[in-house]
mmCIF file of the C-alpha atoms, coordinates in Angstrom:
data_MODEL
# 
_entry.id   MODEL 
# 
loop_
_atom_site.group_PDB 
_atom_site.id 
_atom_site.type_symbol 
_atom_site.label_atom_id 
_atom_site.label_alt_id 
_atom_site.label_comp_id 
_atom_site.label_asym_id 
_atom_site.label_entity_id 
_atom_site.label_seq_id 
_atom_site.pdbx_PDB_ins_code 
_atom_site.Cartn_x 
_atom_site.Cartn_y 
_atom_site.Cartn_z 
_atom_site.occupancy 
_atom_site.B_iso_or_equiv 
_atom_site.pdbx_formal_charge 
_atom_site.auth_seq_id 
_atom_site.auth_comp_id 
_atom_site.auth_asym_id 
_atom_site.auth_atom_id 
_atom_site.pdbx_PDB_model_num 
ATOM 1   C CA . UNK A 1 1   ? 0.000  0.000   0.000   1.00 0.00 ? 1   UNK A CA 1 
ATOM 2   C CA . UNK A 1 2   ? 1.620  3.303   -1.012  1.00 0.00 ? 2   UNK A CA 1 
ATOM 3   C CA . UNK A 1 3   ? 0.475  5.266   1.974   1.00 0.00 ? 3   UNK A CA 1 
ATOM 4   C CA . UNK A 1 4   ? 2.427  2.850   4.256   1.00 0.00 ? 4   UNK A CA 1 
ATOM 5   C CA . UNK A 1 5   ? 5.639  4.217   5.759   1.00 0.00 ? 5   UNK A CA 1 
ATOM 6   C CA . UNK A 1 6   ? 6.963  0.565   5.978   1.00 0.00 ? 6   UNK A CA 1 
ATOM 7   C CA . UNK A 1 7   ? 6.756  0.268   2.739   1.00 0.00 ? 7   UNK A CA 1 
ATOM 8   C CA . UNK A 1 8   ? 8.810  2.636   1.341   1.00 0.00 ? 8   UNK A CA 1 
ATOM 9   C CA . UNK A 1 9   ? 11.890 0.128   0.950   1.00 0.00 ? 9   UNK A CA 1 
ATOM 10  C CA . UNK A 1 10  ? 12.643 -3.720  0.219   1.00 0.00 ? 10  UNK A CA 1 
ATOM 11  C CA . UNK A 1 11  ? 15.893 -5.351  0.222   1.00 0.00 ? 11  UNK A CA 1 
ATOM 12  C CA . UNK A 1 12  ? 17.322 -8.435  -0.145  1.00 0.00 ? 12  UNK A CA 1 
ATOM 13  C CA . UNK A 1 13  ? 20.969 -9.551  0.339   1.00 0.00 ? 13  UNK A CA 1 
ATOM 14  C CA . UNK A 1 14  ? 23.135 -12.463 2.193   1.00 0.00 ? 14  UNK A CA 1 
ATOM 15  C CA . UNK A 1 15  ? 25.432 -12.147 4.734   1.00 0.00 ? 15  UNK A CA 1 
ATOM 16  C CA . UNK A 1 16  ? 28.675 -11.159 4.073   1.00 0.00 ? 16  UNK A CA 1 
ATOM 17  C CA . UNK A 1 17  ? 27.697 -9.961  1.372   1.00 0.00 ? 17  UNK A CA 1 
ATOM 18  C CA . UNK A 1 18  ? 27.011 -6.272  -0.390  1.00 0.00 ? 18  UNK A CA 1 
ATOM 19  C CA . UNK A 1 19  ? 23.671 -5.507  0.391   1.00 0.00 ? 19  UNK A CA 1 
ATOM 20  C CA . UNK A 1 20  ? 21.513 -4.019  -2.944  1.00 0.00 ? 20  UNK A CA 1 
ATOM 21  C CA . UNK A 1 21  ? 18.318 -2.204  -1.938  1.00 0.00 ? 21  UNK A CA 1 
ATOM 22  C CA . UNK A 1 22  ? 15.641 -1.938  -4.211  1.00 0.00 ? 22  UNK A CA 1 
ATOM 23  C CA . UNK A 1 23  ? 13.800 1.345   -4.338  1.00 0.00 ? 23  UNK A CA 1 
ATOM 24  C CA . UNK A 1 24  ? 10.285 2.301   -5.665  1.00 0.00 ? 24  UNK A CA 1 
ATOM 25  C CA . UNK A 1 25  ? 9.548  5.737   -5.635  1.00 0.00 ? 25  UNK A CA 1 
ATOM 26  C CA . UNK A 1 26  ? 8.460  8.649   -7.724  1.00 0.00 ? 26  UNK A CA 1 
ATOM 27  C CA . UNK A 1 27  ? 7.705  6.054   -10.664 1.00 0.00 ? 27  UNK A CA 1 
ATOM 28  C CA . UNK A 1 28  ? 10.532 5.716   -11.426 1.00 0.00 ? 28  UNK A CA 1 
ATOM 29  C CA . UNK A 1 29  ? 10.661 1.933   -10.838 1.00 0.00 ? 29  UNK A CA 1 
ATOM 30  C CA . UNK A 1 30  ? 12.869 -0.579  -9.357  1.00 0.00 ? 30  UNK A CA 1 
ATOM 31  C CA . UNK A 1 31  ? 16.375 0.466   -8.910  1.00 0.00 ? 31  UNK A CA 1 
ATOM 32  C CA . UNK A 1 32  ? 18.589 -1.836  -7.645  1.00 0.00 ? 32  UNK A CA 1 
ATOM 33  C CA . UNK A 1 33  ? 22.560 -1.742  -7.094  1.00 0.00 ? 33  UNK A CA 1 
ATOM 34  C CA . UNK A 1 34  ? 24.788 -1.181  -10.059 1.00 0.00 ? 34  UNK A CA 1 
ATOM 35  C CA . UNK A 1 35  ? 21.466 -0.488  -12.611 1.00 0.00 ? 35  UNK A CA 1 
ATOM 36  C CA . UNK A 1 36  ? 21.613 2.892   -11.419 1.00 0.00 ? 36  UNK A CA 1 
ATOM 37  C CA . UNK A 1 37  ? 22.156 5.078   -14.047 1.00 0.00 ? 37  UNK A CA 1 
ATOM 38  C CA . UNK A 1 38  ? 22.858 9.042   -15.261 1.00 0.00 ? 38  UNK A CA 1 
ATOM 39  C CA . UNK A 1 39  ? 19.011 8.893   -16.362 1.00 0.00 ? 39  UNK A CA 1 
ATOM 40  C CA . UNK A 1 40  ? 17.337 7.930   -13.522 1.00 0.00 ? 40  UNK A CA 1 
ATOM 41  C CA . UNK A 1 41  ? 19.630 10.476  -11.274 1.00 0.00 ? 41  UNK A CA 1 
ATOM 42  C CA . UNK A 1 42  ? 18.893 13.297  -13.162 1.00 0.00 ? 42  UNK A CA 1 
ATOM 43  C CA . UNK A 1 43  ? 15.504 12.313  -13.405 1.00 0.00 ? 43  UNK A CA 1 
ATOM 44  C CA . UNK A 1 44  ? 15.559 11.906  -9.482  1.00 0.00 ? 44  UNK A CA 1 
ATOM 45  C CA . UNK A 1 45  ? 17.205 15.714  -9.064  1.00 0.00 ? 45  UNK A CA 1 
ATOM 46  C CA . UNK A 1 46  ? 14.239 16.887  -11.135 1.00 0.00 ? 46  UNK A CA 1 
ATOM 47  C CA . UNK A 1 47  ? 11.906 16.749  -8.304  1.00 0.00 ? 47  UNK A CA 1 
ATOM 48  C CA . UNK A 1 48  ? 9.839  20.011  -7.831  1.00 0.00 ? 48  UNK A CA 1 
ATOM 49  C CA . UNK A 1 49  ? 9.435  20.738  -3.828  1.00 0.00 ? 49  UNK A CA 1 
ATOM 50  C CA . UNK A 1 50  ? 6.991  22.965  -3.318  1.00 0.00 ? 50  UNK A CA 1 
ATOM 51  C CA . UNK A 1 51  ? 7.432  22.846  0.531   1.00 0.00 ? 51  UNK A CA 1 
ATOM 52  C CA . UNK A 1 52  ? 10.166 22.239  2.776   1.00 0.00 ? 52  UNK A CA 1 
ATOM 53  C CA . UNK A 1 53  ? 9.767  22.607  6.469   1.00 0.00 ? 53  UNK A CA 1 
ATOM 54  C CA . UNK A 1 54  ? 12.674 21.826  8.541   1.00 0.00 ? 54  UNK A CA 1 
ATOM 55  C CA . UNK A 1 55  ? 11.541 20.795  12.227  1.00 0.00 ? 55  UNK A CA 1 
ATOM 56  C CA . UNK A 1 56  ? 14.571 21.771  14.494  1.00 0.00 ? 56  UNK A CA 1 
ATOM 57  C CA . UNK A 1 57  ? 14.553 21.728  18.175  1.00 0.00 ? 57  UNK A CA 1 
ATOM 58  C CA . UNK A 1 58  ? 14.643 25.081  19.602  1.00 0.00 ? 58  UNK A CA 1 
ATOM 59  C CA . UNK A 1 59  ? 18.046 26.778  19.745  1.00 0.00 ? 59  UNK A CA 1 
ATOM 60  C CA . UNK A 1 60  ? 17.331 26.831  23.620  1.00 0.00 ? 60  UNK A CA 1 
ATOM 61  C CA . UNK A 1 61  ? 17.436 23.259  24.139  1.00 0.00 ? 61  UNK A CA 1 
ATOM 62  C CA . UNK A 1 62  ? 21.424 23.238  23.088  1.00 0.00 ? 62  UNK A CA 1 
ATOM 63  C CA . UNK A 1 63  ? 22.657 25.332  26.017  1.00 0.00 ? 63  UNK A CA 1 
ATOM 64  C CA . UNK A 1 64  ? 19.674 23.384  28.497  1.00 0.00 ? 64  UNK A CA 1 
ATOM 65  C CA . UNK A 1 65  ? 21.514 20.068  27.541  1.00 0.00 ? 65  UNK A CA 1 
ATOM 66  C CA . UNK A 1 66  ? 25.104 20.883  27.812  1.00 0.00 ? 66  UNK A CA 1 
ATOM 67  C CA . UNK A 1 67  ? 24.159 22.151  31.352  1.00 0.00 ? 67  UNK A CA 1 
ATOM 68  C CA . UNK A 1 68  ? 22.471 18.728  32.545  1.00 0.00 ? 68  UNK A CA 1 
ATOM 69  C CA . UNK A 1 69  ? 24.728 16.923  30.592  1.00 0.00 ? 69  UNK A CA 1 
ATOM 70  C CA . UNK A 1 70  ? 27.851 18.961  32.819  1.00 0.00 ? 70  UNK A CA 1 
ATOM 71  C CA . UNK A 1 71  ? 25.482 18.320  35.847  1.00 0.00 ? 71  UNK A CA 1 
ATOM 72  C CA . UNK A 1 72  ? 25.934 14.699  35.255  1.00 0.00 ? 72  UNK A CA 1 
ATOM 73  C CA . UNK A 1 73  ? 29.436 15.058  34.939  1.00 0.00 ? 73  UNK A CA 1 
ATOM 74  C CA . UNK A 1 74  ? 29.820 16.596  37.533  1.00 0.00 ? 74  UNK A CA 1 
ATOM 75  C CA . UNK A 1 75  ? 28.421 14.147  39.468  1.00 0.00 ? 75  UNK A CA 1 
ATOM 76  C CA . UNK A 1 76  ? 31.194 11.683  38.214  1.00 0.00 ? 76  UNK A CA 1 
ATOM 77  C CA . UNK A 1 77  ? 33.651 13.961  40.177  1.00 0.00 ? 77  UNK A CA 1 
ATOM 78  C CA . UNK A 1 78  ? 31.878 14.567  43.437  1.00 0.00 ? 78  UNK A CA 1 
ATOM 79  C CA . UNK A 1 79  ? 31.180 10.667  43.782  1.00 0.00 ? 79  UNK A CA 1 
ATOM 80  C CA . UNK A 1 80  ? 34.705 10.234  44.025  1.00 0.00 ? 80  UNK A CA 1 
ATOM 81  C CA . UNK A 1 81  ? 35.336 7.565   40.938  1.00 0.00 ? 81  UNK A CA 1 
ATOM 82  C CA . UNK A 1 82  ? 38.851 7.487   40.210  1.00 0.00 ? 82  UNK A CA 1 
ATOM 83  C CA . UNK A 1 83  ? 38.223 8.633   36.901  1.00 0.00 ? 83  UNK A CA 1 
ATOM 84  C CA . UNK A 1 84  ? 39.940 11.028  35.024  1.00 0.00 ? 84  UNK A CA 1 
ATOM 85  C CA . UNK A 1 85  ? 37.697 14.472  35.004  1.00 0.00 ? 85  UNK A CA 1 
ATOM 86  C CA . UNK A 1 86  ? 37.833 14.808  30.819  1.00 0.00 ? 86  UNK A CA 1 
ATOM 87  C CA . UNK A 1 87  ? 35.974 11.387  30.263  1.00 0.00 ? 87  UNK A CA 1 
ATOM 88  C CA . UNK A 1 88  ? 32.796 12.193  31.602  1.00 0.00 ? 88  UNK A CA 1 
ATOM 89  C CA . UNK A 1 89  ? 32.929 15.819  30.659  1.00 0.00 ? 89  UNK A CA 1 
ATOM 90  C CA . UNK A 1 90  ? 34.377 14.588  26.821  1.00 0.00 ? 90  UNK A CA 1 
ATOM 91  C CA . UNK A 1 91  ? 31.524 11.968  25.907  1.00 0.00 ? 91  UNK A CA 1 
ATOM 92  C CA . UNK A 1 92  ? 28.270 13.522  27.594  1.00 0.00 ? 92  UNK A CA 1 
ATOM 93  C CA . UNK A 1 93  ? 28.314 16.968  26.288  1.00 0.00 ? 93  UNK A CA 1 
ATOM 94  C CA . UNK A 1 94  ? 28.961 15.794  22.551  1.00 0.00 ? 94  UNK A CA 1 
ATOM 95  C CA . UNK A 1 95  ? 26.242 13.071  23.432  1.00 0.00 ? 95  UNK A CA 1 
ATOM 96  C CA . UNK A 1 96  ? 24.352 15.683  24.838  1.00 0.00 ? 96  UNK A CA 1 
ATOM 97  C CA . UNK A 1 97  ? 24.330 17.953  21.573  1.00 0.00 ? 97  UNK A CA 1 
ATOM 98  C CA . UNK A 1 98  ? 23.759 14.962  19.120  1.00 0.00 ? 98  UNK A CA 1 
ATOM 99  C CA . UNK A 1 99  ? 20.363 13.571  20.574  1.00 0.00 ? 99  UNK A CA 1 
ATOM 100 C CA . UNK A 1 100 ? 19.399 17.389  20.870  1.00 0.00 ? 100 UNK A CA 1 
ATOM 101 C CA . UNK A 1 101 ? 20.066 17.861  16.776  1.00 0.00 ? 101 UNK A CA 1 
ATOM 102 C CA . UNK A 1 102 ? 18.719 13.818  16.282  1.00 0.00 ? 102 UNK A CA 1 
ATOM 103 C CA . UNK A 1 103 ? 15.375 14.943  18.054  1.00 0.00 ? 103 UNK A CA 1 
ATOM 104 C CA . UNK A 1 104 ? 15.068 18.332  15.255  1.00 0.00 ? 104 UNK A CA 1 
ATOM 105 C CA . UNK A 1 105 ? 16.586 17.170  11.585  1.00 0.00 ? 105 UNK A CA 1 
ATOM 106 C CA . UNK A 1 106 ? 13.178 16.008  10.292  1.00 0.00 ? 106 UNK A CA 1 
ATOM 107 C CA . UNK A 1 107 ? 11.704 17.091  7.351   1.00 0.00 ? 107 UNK A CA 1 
ATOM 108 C CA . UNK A 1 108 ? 8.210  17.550  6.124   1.00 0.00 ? 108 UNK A CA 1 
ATOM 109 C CA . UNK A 1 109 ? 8.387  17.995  2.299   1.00 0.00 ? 109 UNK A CA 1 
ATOM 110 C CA . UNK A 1 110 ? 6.024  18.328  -0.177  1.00 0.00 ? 110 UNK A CA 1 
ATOM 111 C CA . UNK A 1 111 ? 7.252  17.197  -3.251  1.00 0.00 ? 111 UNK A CA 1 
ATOM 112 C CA . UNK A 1 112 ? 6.355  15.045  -6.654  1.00 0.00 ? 112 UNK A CA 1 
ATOM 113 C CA . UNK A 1 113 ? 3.117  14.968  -5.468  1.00 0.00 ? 113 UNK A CA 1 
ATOM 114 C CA . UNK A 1 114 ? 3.708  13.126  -2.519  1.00 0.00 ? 114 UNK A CA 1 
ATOM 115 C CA . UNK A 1 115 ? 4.129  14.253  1.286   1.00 0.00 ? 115 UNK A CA 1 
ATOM 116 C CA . UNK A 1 116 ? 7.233  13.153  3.078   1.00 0.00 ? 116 UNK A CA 1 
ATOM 117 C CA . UNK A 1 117 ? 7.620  13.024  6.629   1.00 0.00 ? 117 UNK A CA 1 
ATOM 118 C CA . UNK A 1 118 ? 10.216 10.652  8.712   1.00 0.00 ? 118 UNK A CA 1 
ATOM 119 C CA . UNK A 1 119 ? 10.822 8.376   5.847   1.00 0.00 ? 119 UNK A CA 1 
ATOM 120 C CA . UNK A 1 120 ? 7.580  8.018   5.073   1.00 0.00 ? 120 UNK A CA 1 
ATOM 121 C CA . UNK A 1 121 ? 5.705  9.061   1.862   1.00 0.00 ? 121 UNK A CA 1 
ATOM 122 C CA . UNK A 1 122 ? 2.189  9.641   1.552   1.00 0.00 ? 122 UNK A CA 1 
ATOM 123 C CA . UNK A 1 123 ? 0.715  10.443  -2.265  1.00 0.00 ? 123 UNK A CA 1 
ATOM 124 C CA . UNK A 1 124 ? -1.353 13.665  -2.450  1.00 0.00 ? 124 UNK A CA 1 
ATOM 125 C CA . UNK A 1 125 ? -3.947 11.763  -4.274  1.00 0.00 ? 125 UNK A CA 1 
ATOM 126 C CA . UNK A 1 126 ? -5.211 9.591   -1.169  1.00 0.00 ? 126 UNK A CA 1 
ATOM 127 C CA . UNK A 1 127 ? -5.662 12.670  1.020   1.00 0.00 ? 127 UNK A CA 1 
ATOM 128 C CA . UNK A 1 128 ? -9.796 13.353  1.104   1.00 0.00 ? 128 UNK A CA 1 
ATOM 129 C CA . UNK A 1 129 ? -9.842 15.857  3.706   1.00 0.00 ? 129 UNK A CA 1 
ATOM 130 C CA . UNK A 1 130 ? -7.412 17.674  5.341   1.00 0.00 ? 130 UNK A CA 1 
ATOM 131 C CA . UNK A 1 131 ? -7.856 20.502  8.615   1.00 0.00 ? 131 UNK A CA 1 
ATOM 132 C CA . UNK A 1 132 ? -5.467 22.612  11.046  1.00 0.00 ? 132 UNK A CA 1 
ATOM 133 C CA . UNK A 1 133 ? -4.614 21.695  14.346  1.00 0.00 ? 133 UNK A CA 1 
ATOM 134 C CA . UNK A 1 134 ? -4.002 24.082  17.324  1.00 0.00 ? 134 UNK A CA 1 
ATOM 135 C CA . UNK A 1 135 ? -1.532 22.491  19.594  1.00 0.00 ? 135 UNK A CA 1 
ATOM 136 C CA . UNK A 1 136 ? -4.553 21.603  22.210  1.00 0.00 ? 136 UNK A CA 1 
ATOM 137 C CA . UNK A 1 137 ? -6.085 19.888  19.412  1.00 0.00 ? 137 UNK A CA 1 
ATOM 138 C CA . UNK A 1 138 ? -3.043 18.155  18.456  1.00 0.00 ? 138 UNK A CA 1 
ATOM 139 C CA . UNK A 1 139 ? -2.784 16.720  21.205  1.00 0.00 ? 139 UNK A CA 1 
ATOM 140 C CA . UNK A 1 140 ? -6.173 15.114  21.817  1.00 0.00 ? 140 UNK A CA 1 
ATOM 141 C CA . UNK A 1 141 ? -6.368 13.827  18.723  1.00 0.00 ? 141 UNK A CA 1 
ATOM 142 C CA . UNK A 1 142 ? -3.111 11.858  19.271  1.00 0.00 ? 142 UNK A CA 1 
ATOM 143 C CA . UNK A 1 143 ? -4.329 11.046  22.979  1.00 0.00 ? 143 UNK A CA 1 
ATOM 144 C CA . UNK A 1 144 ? -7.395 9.101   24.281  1.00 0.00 ? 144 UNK A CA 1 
ATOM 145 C CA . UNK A 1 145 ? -9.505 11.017  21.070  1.00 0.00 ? 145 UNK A CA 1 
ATOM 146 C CA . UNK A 1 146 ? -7.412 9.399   18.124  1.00 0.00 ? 146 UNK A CA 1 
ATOM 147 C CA . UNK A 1 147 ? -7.219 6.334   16.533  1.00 0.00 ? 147 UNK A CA 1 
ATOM 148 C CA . UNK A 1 148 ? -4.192 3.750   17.091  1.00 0.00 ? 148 UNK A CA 1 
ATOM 149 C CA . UNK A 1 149 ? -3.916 2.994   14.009  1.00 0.00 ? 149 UNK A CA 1 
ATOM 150 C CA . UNK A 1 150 ? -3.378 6.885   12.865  1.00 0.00 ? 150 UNK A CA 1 
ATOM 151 C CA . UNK A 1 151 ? 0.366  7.622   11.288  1.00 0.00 ? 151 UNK A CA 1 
ATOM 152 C CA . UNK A 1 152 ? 1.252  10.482  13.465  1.00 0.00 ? 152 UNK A CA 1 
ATOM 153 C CA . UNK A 1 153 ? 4.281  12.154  13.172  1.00 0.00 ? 153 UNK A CA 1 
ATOM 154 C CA . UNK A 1 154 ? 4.828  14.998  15.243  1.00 0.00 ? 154 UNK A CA 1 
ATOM 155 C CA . UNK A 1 155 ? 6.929  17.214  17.648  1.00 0.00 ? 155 UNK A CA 1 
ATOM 156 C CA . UNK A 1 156 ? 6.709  18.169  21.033  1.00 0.00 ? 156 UNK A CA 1 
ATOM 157 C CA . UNK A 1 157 ? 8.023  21.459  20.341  1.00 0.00 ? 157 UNK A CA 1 
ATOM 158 C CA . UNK A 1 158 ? 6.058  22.246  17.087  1.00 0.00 ? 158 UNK A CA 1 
ATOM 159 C CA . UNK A 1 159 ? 2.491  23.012  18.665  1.00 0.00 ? 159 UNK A CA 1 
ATOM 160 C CA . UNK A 1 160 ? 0.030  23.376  15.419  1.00 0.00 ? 160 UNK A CA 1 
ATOM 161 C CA . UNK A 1 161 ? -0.507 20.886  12.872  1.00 0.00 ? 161 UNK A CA 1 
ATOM 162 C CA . UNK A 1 162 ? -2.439 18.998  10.240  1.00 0.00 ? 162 UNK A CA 1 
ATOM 163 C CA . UNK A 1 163 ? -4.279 16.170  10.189  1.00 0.00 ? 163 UNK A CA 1 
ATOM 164 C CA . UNK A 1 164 ? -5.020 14.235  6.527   1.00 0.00 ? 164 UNK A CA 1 
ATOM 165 C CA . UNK A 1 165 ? -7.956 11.784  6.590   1.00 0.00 ? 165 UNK A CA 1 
ATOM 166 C CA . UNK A 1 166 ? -6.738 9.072   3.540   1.00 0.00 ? 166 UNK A CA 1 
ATOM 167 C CA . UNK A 1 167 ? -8.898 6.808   1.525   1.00 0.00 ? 167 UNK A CA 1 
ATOM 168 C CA . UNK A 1 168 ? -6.928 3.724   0.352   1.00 0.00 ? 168 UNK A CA 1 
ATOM 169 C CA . UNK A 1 169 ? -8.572 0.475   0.117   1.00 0.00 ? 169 UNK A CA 1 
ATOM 170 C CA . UNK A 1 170 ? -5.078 -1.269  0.732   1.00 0.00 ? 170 UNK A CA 1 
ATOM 171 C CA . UNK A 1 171 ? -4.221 0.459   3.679   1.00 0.00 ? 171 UNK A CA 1 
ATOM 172 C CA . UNK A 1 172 ? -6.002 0.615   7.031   1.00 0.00 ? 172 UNK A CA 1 
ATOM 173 C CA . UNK A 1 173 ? -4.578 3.791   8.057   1.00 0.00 ? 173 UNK A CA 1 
ATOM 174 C CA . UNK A 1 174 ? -7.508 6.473   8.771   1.00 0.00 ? 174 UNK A CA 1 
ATOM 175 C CA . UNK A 1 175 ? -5.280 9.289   8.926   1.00 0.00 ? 175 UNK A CA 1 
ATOM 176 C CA . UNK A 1 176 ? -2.136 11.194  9.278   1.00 0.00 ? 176 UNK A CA 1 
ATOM 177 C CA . UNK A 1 177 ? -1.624 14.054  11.742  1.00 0.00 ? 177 UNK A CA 1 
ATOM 178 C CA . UNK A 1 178 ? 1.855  15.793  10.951  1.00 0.00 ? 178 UNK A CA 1 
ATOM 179 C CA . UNK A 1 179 ? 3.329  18.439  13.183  1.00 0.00 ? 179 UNK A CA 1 
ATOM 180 C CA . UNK A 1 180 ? 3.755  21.917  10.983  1.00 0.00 ? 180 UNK A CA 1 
ATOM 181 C CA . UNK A 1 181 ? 4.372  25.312  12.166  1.00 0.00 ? 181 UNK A CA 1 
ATOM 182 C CA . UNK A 1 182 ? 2.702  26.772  9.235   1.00 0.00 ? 182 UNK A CA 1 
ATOM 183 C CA . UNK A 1 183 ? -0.779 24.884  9.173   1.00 0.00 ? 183 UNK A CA 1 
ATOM 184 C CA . UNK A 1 184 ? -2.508 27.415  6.938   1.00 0.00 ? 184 UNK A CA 1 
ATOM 185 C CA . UNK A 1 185 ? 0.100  27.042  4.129   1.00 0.00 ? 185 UNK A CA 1 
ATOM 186 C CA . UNK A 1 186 ? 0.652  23.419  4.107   1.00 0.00 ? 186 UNK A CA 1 
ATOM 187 C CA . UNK A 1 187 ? -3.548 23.395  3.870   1.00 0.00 ? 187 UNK A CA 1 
ATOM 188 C CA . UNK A 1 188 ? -3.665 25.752  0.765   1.00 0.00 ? 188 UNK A CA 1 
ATOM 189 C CA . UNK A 1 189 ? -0.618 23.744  -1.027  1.00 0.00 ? 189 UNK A CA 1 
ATOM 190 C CA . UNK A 1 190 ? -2.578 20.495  0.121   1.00 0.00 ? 190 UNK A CA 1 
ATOM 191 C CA . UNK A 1 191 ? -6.101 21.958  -1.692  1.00 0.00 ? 191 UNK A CA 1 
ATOM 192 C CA . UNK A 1 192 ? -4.226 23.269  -4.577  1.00 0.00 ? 192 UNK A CA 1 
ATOM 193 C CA . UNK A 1 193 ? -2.103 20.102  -5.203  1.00 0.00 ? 193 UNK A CA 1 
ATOM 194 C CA . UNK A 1 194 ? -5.258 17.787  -4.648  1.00 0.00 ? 194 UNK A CA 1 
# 
C-alpha cells in the first residue's frame, strides 16, 4: 500500500555480502545496485518541492543540555570515581548535543506529489480531507480522542498541525496528523495540489 511508511523500501541480500536495496519511488521503478544510471539520477534531481519545512529543536534546548549533561558530569567527580575528570565531561556533552540535533533534523516535504515526513511518503492523491490543528487539538487527537492505528508524526516542540484523513482500500490507516508550524500554508498547497 503506497500510503504505508513501511513500505517505502525492500531489500534483499546475504550475509557477508554487499547488500543491494531496491527502491520504488516517484515512478521511477525498481532500482537496484549497479542499474543505477545518469538517467534515472537526473531524473531523481528533477523533483519540484513545493514545501520544505525543517523541524529543528529550539536553539534553547542546546545550552539546556550541555548544562544537565555537565550536571551529570559533575556528578562523576563529586562521587569520588577514580576517573579522570575529561571522560565524563568529553563523551556527555557531545552526546548531549547529538540527541538534541537527532530529536530536530526532520523534514516535512512536499514534493512530486507526494508528502514526506520521517521516511515516510504519503501520495497527495489519497488525502480526502485535510484541517489545522491548534496544539490543544493536536494533542487530543493523538491522545485518548485518536485512533491507534493513525500515522502520526509529530513534535513536542512544534504546537500546530495537520491532520489528513486518507482513503486507500489497501491500507487501514484512517489518517495522518503531521506536526507543521505553518498549518494554513501546508492546507492551501494540500487543496491546490489535490
Amino acid at each position: 500500500a503506497p500510503a504505508s511508511p513501511g513500505n517505502a523500501y525492500s531489500g534483499s541480500g546475504t550475509p557477508a555480502s554487499s547488500r543491494w536495496t531496491s527502491t520504488s519511488r516517484c515512478g521511477l521503478g525498481s532500482v537496484t545496485g549497479r542499474e543505477v544510471t545518469l538517467e534515472v539520477m537526473s531524473t531523481r534531481s528533477e523533483t519540484s518541492v513545493q514545501y520544505r519545512e525543517r523541524l529543528r529543536t529550539p536553539w534553547w534546548w542546546y545550552p539546556v543540555a550541555l548544562f544537565v549533561a555537565s550536571l551529570l558530569a559533575a556528578e562523576f567527580h563529586i562521587a569520588g570515581y577514580r576517573l579522570t575528570d575529561w571522560i565524563p565531561f568529553g563523551t556527555l556533552l557531545p552526546l548531549a548535543a547529538a540527541i538534541v540535533w537527532w530529536m530536530g533534523h526532520n523534514t516535512l516535504e512536499i514534493s512530486d506529489g507526494e508528502l514526506r515526513v520521517r521516511g515516510a511518503h504519503l501520495p497527495l492523491s489519497y488525502v480526502t480531507g485535510s484541517v489545522g490543528l491548534d496544539a490543544a487539538t493536536l494533542r487530543r487527537v493523538v491522545g485518548r480522542e485518536g485512533d491507534p492505528a493513525a500515522f502520526v508524526a509529530i513534535r513536542p516542540w512544534v504546537g500546530p498541525g495537520v491532520q489528513l484523513w486518507l482513503d486507500d482500500p489497501e491500507d487501514p490507516t484512517p489518517y495522518w496528523v503531521v506536526s507543521t508550524r505553518h498549518p494554513q500554508r501546508l492546507l492551501e498547497l494540500l487543496r491546490t495540489a489535490s
